[in-house]
Short mmCIF file of C-alpha atoms and ligand atoms in Angstrom, two decimals:
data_model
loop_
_atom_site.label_atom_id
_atom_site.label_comp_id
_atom_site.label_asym_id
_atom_site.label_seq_id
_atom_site.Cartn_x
_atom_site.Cartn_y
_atom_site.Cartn_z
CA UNK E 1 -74.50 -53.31 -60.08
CA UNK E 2 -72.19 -56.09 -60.81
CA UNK E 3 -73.32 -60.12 -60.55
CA UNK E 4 -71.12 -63.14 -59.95
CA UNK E 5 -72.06 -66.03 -62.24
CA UNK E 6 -70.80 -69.29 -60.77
CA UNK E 7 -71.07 -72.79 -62.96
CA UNK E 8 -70.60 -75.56 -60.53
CA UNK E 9 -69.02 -79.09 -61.18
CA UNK E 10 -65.22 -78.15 -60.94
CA UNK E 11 -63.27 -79.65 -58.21
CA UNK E 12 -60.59 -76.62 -56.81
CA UNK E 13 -57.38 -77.46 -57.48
CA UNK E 14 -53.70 -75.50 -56.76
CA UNK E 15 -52.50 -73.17 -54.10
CA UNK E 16 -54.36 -69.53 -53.11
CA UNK E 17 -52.43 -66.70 -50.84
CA UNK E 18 -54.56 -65.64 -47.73
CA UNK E 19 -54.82 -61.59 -47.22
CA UNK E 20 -54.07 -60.06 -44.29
CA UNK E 21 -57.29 -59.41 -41.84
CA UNK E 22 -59.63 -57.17 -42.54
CA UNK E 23 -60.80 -57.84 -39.04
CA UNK E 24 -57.27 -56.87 -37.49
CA UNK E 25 -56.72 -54.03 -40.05
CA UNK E 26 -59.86 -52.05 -39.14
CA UNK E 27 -58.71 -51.93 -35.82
CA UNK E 28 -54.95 -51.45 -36.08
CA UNK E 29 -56.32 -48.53 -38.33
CA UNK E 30 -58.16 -46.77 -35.36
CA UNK E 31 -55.05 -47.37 -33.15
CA UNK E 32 -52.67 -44.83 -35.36
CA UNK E 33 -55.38 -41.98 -33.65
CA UNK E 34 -53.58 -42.73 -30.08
CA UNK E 35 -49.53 -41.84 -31.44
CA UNK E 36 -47.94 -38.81 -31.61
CA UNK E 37 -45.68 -40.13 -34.93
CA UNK E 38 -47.12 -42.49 -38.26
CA UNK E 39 -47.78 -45.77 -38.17
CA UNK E 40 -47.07 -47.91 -41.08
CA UNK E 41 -48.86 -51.07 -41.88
CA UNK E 42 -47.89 -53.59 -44.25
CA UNK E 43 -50.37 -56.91 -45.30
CA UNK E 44 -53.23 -54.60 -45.61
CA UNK E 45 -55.93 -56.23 -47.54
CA UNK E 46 -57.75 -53.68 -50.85
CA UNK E 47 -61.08 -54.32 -49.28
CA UNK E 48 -64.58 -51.81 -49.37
CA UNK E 49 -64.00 -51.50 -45.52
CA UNK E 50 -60.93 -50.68 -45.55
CA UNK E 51 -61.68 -47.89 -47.61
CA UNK E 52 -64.41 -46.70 -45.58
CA UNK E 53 -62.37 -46.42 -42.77
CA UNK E 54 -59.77 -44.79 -44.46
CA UNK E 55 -62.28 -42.11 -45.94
CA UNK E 56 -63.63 -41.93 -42.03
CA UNK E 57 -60.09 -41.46 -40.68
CA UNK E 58 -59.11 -38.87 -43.45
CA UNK E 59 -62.31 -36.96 -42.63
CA UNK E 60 -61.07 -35.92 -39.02
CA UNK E 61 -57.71 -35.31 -40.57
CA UNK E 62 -55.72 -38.37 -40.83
CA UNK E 63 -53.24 -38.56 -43.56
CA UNK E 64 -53.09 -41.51 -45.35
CA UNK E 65 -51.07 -42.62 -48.08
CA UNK E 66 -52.14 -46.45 -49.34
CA UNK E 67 -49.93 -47.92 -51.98
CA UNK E 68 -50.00 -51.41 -52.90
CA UNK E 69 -50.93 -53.61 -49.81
CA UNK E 70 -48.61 -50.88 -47.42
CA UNK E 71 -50.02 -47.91 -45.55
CA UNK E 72 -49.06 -44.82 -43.79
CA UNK E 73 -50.93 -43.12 -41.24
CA UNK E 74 -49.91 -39.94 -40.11
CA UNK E 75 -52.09 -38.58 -36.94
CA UNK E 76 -49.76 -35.14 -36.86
CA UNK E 77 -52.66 -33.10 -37.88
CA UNK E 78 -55.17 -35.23 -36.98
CA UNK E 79 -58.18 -32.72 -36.25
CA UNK E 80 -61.59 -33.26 -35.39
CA UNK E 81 -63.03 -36.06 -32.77
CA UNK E 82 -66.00 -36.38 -34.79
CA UNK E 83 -67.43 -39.40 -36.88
CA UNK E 84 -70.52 -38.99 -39.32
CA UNK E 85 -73.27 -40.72 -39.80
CA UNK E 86 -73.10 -40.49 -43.29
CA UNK E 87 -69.69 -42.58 -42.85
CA UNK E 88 -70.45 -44.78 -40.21
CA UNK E 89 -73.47 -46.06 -41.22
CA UNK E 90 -71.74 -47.42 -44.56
CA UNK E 91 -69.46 -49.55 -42.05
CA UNK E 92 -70.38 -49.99 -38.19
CA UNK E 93 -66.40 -51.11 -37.34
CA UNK E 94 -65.91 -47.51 -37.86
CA UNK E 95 -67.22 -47.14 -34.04
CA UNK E 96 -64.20 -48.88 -32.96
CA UNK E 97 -62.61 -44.83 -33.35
CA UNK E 98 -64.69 -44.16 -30.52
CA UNK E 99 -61.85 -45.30 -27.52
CA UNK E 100 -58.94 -43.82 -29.79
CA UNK E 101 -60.51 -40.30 -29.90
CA UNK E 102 -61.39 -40.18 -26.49
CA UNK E 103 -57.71 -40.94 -25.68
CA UNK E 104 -56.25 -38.27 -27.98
CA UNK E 105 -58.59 -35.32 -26.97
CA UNK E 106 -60.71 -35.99 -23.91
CA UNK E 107 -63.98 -36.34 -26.26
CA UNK E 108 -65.54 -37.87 -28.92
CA UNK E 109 -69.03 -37.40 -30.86
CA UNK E 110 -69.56 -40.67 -33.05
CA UNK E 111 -72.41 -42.01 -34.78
CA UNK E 112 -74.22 -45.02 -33.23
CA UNK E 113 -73.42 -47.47 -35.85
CA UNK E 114 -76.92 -49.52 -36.03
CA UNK E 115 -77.63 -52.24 -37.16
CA UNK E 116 -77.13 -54.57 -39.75
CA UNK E 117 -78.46 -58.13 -41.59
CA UNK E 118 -76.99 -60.00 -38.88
CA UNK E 119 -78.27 -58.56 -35.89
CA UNK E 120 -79.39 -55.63 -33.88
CA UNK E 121 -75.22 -55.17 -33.08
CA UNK E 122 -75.65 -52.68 -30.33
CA UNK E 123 -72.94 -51.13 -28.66
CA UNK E 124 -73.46 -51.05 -25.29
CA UNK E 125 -70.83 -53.21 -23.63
CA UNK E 126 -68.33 -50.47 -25.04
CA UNK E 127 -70.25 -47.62 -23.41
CA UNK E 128 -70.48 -49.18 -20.00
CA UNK E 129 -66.55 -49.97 -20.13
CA UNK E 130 -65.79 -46.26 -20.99
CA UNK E 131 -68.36 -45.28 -18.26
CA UNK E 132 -66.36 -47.58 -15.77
CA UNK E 133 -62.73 -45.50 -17.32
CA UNK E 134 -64.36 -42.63 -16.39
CA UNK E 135 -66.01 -41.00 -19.48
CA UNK E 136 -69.24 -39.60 -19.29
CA UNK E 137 -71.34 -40.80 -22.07
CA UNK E 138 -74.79 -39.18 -23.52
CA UNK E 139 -76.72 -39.75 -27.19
CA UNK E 140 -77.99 -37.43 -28.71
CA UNK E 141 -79.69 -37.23 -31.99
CA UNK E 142 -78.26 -40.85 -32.61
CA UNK E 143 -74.82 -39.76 -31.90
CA UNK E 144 -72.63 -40.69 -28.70
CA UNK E 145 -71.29 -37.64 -27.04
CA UNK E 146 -68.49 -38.65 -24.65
CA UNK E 147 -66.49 -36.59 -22.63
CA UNK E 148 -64.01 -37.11 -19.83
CA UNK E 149 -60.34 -38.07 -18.66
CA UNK E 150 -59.95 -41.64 -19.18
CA UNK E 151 -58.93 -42.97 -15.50
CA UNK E 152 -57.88 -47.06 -15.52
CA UNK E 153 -60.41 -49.16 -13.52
CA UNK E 154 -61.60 -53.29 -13.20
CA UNK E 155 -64.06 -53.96 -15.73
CA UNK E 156 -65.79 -56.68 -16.76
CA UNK E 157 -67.24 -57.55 -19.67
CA UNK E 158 -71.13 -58.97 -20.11
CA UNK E 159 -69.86 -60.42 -23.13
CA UNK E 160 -66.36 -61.56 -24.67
CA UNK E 161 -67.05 -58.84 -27.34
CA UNK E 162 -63.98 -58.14 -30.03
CA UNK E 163 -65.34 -54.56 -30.96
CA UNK E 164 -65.24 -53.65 -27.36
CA UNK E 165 -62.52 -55.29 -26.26
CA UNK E 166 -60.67 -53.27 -29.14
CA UNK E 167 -62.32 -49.56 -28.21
CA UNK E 168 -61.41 -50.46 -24.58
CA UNK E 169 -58.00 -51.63 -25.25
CA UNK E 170 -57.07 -48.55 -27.29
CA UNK E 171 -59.03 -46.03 -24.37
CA UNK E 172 -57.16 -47.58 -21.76
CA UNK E 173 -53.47 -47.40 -23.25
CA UNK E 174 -53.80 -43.85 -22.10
CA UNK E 175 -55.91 -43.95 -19.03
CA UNK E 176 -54.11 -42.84 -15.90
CA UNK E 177 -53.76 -45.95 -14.03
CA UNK E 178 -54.24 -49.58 -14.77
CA UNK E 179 -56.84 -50.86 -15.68
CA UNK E 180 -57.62 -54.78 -15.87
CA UNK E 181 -60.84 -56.08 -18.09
CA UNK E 182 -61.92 -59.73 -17.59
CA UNK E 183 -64.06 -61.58 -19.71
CA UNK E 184 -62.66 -60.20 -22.97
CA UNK E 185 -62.56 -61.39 -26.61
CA UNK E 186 -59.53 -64.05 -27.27
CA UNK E 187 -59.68 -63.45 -31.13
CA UNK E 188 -56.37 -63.65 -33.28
CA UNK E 189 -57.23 -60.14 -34.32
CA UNK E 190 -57.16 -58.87 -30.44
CA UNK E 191 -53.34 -60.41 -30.19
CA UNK E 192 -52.30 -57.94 -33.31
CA UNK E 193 -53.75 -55.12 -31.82
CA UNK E 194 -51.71 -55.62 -28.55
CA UNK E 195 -48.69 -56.40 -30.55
CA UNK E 196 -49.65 -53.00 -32.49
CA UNK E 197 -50.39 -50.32 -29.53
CA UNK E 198 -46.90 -52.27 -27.25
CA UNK E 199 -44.98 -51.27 -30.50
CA UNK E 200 -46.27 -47.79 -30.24
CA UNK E 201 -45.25 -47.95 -26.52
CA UNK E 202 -48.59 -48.99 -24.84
CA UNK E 203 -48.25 -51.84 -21.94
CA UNK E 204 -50.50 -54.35 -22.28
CA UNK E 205 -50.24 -57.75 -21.06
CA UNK E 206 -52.84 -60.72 -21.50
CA UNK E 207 -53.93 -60.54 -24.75
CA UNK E 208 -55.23 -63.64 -26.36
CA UNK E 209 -56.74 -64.92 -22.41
CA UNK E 210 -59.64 -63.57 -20.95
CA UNK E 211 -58.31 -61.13 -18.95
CA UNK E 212 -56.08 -57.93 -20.23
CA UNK E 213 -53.95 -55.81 -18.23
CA UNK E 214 -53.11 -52.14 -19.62
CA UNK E 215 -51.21 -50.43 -17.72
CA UNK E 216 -51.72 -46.45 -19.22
CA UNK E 217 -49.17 -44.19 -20.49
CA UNK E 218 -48.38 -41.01 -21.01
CA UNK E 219 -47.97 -40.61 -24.80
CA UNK E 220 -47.84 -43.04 -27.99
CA UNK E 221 -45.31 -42.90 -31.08
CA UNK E 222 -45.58 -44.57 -34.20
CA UNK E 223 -44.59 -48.20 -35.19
CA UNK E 224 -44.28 -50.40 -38.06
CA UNK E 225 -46.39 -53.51 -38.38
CA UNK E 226 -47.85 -56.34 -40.21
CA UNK E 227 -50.80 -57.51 -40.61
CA UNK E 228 -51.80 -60.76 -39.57
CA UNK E 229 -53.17 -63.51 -42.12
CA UNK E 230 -56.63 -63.32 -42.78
CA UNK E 231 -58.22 -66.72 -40.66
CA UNK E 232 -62.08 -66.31 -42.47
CA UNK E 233 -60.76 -66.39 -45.34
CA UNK E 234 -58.47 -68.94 -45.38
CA UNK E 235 -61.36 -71.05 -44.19
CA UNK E 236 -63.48 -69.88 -46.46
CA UNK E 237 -60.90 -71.03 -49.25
CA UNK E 238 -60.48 -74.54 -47.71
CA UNK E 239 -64.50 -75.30 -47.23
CA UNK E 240 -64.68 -74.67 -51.35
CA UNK E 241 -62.00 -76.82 -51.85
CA UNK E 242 -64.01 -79.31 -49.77
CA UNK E 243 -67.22 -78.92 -50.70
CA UNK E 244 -66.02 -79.11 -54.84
CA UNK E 245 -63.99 -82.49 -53.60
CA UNK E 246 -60.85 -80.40 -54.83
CA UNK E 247 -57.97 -80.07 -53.38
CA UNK E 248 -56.18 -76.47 -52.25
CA UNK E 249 -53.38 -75.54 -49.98
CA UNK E 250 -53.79 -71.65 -48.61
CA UNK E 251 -50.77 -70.67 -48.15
CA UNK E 252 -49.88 -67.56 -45.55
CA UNK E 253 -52.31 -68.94 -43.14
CA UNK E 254 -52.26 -69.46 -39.26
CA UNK E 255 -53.75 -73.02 -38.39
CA UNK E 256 -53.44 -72.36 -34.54
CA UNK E 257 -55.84 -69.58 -35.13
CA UNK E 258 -59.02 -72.45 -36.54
CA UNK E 259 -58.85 -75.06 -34.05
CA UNK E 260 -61.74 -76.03 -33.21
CA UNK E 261 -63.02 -75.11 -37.57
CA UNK E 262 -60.42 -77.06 -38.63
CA UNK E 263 -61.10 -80.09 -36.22
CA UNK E 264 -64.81 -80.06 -37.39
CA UNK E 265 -63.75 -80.19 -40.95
CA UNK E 266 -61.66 -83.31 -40.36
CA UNK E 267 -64.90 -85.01 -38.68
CA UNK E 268 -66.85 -84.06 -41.79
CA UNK E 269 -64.25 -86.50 -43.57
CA UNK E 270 -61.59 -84.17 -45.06
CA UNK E 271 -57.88 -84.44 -44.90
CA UNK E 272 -56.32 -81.25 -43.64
CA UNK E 273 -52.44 -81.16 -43.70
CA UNK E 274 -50.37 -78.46 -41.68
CA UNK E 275 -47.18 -77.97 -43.26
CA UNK E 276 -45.93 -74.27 -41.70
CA UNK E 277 -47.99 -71.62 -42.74
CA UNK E 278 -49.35 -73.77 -45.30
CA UNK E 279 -52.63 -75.43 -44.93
CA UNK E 280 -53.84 -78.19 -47.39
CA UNK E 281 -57.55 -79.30 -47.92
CA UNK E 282 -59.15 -82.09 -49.86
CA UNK E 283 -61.97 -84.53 -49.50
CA UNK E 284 -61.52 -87.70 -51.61
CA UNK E 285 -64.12 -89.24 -50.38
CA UNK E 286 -66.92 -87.07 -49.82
CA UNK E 287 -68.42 -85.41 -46.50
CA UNK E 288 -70.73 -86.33 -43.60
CA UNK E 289 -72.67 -84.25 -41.23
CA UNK E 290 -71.07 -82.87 -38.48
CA UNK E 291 -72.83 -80.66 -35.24
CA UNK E 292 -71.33 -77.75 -34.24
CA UNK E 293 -71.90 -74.36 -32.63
CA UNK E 294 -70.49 -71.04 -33.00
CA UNK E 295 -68.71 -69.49 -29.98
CA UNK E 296 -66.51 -66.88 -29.53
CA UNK E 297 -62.61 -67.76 -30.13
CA UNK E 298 -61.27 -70.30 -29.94
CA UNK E 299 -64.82 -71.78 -30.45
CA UNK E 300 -66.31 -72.34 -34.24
CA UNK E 301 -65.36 -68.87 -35.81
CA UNK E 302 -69.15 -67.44 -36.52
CA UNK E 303 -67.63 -65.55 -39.44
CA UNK E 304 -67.32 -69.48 -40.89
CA UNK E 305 -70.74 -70.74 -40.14
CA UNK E 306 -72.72 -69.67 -43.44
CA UNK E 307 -69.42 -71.47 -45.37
CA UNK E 308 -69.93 -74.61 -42.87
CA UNK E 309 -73.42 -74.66 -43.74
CA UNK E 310 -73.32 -74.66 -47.52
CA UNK E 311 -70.82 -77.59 -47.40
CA UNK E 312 -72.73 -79.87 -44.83
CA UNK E 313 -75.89 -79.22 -47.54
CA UNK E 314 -74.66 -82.34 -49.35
CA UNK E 315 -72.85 -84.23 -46.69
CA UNK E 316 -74.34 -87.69 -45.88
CA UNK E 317 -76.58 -87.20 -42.83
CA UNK E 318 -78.26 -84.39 -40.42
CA UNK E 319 -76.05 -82.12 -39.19
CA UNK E 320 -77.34 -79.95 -36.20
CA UNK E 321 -75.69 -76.25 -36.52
CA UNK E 322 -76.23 -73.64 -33.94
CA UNK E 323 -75.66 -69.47 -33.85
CA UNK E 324 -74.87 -68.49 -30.58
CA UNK E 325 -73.28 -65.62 -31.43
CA UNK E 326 -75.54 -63.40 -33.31
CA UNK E 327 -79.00 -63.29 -33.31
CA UNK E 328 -80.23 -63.52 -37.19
CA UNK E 329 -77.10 -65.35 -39.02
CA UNK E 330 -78.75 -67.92 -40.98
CA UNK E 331 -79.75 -65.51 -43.75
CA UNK E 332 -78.38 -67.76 -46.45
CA UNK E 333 -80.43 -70.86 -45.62
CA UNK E 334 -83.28 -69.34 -47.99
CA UNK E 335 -80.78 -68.78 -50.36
CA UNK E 336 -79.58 -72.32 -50.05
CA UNK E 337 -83.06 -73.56 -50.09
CA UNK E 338 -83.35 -72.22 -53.21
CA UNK E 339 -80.70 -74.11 -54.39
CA UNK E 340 -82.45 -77.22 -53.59
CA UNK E 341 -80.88 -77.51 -50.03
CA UNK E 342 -83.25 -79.06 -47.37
CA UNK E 343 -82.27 -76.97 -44.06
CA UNK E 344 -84.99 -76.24 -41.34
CA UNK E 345 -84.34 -73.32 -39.03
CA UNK E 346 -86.24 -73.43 -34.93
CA UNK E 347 -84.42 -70.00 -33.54
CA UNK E 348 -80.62 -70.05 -33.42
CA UNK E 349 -80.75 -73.73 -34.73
CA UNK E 350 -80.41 -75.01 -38.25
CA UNK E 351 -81.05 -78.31 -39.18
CA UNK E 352 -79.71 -79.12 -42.34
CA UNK E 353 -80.25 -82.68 -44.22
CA UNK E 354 -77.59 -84.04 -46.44
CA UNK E 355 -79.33 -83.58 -50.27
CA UNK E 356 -77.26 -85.57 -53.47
CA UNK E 357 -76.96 -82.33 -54.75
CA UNK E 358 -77.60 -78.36 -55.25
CA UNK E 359 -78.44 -76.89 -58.56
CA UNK E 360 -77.79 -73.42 -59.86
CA UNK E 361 -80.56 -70.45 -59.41
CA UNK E 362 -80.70 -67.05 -58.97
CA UNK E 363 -79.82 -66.01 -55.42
CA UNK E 364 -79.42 -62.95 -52.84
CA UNK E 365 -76.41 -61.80 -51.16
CA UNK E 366 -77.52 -60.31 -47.83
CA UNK E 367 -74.22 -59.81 -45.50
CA UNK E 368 -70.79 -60.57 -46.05
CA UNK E 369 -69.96 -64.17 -45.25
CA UNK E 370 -73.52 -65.28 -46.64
CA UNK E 371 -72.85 -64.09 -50.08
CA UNK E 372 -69.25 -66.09 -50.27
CA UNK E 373 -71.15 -69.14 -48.92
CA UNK E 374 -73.40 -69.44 -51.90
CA UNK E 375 -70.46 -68.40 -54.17
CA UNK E 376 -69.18 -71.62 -52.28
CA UNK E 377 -72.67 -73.41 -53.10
CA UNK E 378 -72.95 -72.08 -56.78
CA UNK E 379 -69.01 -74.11 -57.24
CA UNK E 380 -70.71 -77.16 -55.62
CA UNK E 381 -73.98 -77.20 -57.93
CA UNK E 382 -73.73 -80.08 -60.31
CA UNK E 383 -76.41 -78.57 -62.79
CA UNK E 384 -77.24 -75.02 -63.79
CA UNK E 385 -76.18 -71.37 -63.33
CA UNK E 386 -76.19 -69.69 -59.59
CA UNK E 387 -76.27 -65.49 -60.38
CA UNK E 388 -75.28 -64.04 -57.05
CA UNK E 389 -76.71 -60.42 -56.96
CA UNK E 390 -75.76 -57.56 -54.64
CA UNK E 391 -72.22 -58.62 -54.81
CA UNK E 392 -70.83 -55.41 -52.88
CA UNK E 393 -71.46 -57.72 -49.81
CA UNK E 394 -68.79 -60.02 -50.78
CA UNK E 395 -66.40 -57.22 -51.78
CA UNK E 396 -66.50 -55.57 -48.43
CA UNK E 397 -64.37 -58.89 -46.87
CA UNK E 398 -62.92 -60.76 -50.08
CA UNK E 399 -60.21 -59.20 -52.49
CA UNK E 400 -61.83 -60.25 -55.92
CA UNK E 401 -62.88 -63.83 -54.62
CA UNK E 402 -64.30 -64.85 -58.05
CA UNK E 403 -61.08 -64.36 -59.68
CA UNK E 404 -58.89 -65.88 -57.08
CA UNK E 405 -61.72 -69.31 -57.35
CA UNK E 406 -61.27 -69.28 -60.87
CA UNK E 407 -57.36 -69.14 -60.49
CA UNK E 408 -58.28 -72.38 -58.48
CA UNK E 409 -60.19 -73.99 -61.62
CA UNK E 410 -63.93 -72.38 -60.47
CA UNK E 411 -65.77 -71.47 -63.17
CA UNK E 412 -66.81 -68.04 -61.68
CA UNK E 413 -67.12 -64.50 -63.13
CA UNK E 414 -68.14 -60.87 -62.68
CA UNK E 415 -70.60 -59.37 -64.74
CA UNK E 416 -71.44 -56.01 -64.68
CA UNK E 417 -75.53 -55.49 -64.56
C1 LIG Z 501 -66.45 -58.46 -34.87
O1 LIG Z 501 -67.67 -57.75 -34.85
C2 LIG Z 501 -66.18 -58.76 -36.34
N1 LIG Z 501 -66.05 -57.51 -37.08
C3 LIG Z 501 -67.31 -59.61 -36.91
O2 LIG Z 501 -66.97 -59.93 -38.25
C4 LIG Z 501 -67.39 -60.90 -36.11
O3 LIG Z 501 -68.48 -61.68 -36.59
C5 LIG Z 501 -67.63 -60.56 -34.62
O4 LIG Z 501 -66.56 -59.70 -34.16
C6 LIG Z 501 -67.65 -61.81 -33.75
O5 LIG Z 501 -66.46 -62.52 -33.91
C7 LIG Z 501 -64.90 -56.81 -36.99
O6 LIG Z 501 -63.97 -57.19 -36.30
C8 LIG Z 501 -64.82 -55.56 -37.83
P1 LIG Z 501 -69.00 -58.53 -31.17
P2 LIG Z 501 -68.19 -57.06 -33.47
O7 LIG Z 501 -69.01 -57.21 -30.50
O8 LIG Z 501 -67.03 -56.57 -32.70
C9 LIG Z 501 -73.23 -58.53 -29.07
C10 LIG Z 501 -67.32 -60.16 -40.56
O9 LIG Z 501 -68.07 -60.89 -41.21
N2 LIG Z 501 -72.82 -57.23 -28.52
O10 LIG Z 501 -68.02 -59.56 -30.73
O11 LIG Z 501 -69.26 -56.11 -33.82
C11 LIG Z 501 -73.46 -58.45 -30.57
O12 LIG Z 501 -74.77 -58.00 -30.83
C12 LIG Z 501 -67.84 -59.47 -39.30
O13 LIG Z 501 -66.12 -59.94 -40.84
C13 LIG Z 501 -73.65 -56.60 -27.58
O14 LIG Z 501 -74.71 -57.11 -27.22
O15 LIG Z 501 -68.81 -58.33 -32.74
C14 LIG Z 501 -73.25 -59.86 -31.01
O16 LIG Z 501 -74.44 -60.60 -30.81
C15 LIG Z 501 -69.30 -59.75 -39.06
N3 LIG Z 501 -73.29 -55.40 -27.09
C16 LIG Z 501 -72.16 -60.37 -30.07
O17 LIG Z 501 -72.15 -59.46 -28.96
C17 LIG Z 501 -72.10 -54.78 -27.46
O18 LIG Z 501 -71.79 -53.68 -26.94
C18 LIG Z 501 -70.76 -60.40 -30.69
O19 LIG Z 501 -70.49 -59.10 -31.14
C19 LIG Z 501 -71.28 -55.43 -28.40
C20 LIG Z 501 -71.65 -56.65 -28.91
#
């Protein structure tokens, strides 16, 4: 099992290129089930999940050839609808197959996903929208069993959800009919998968507003796209350049797709500069508190509230953060504690009072963007050591994040247990 050791006390200084999305990859993955030809996608990032889903894919018969940060998927002998739970328990975006499948053959048996560290994550706005398409949906054994010919309807959402926005998206692109659903998610990520599935000869309109129009075709071919920059992590890079009073331009980055995370850092007291697809960072003179709450896009990203957190732990004041958008997402406050933080939590709010500073300890990754928050908090300790165990958290989202820090001036490593 491999560690990160982090030695804070380094301001980050230079210029870091931003990945392209895991978030958008995983589903842009899915969507080469629907075509009849390849699909090639370029920008993809060498993450954990990525790999899981490629290993899910290949396992109903995908063929996929990965080279570099370019891959081909080839759905010509594309086989069984049926996803394990031995694979999609490793990584619960592989239910986004689910709408795909159903599209291609008319069925689909996939694993419930479960749970995770964040939340109970169930899945059932996706199973009432493919109810409302016309599938007929059963579990069994902790599998869904869906069968049916999809047929395009109105549906609308409970919640603005991204995973089943994305299933529904990619079920409907084939449904006979049109089908309109209201309410959806407005992430960046939805946007590239609409730009993905028109390329492959899908019409959908509305993507990136709350209400998508699809109307369904007969048959999909293949396409050629790119993968859009990753937002969470060029966040994530610009909060350690904050919180370490550095300063760091990400470059490859989309600053129309942080507003309101970008906005809040500027209250906090850093200088942000927008120069393209450049974004610059720095904090020369130091950090308040800020409020804020997470919301669905464009709201606070909740995929940058752990990283938000970690920085207001020495800002000058009480900020007030709240979690609306999952229900247990404030694992790293013990963590932080730890660190000699002073953060209360009541329910979805955290209180968090400005300390001087954090010092080094021991500490727990427990999901993804918790574990690259305290690598964010071990940078911004002014005494002492911060070993980050369970570390394949932070590769499932971050290409090696300690040595990209370290190209920055962080004085971060791996160590293999
Ligand atoms: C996507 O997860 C992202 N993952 C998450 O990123 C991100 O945090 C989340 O969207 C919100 O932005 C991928 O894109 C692979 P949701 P998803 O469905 O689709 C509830 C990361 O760190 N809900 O929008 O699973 C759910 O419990 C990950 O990169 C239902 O109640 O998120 C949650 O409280 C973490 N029923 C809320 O909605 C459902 O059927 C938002 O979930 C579906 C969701």
């Amino acid at each position: 099992m491999d560690k990160i050791l982090v030695r804070g006390g380094n301001p980050l200084k230079g210029t870091v290129q931003v990945r392209g999305a895991k978030n958008a990859a995983l589903p842009l993955m899915a969507a080469a089930i629907l075509g009849e030809e390849p699909v090639v996608l370029h920008n993809v990032p060498c993450l954990h999940d990525i790999f899981s889903m490629d290993k899910i894919l290949a396992h109903m018969g995908m063929a996929i050839e990965f080279t570099g940060r370019a891959m081909t998927l080839d759905p010509r002998n594309f086989g069984t609808p049926e996803a394990p739970y031995e694979l999609v328990r490793k990584m619960r975006a592989s239910f986004f197959v689910l709408g795909s499948l159903i599209a291609r053959f008319g069925r689909a048996k996939v694993s419930l996903p479960g749970g995770c560290a964040i939340g109970t994550r169930p899945v059932d706005i996706h199973l009432k929208g493919l109810e409302a398409l016309g599938v007929k949906i059963c579990i069994e054994d902790g599998y869904v069993i869906a069968d049916g010919k999809l047929k395009g309807a109105n549906i609308a959402l409970d919640f603005p959800s991204v995973g089943a926005t994305e299933n529904l998206m990619m079920a409907a692109s084939k449904a006979e009919g049109i089908t309109r659903i209201s309410n959806v998610a407005r992430e960046p990520e939805i946007e590239d998968l609409a730009r993905l599935l028109n390329a492959m000869g899908a019409q959908i309109s509305g993507a990136g507003t709350d209400l998508i129009t699809i109307v369904g075709v007969d048959s999909l071919g293949g396409a050629e796209h790119v993968v859009l920059p990753d937002r969470i992590e060029a966040g994530t890079f610009l909060v350690a350049a904050v919180a370490t009073r550095g300063d760091v331009t990400v470059q490859n980055a989309i600053a129309d797709d942080l507003p309101v995370f970008l906005d809040k850092l500027e209250e906090a007291g850093a200088t942000i500069e927008v120069h393209g697809t450049k974004i610059r960072a720095a904090a020369p003179n130091g950090i308040k508190a800020v409020d804020f709450s997470t919301r669905p896009h464009p709201g606070f990203a909740t995929d940058l509230q752990a990283q938000m957190m970690t920085l207001l732990c020495c800002a000058e004041g009480v900020s007030r953060i709240k979690e609306t958008v999952f229900e247990n997402r404030f694992m790293q406050a013990a963590e932080l504690v730890r660190m000699g933080a002073d953060i209360d939590l009541d329910g979805n709010t955290a209180i968090v009072r400005g300390v001087k500073s954090l010092s080094g300890a021991p500490v727990m990754a427990s999901d993804l963007r918790a574990s690259a928050a305290l690598a964010i908090a071990g940078l911004m300790a002014d005494h002492g050591e911060t070993a980050i165990s369970r570390v394949y958290h932070i590769d499932r989202g971050y290409e090696r994040i300690e040595e990209r820090l370290a190209s920055l001036g962080g004085d971060i490593e791996r160590v293999r247990e």
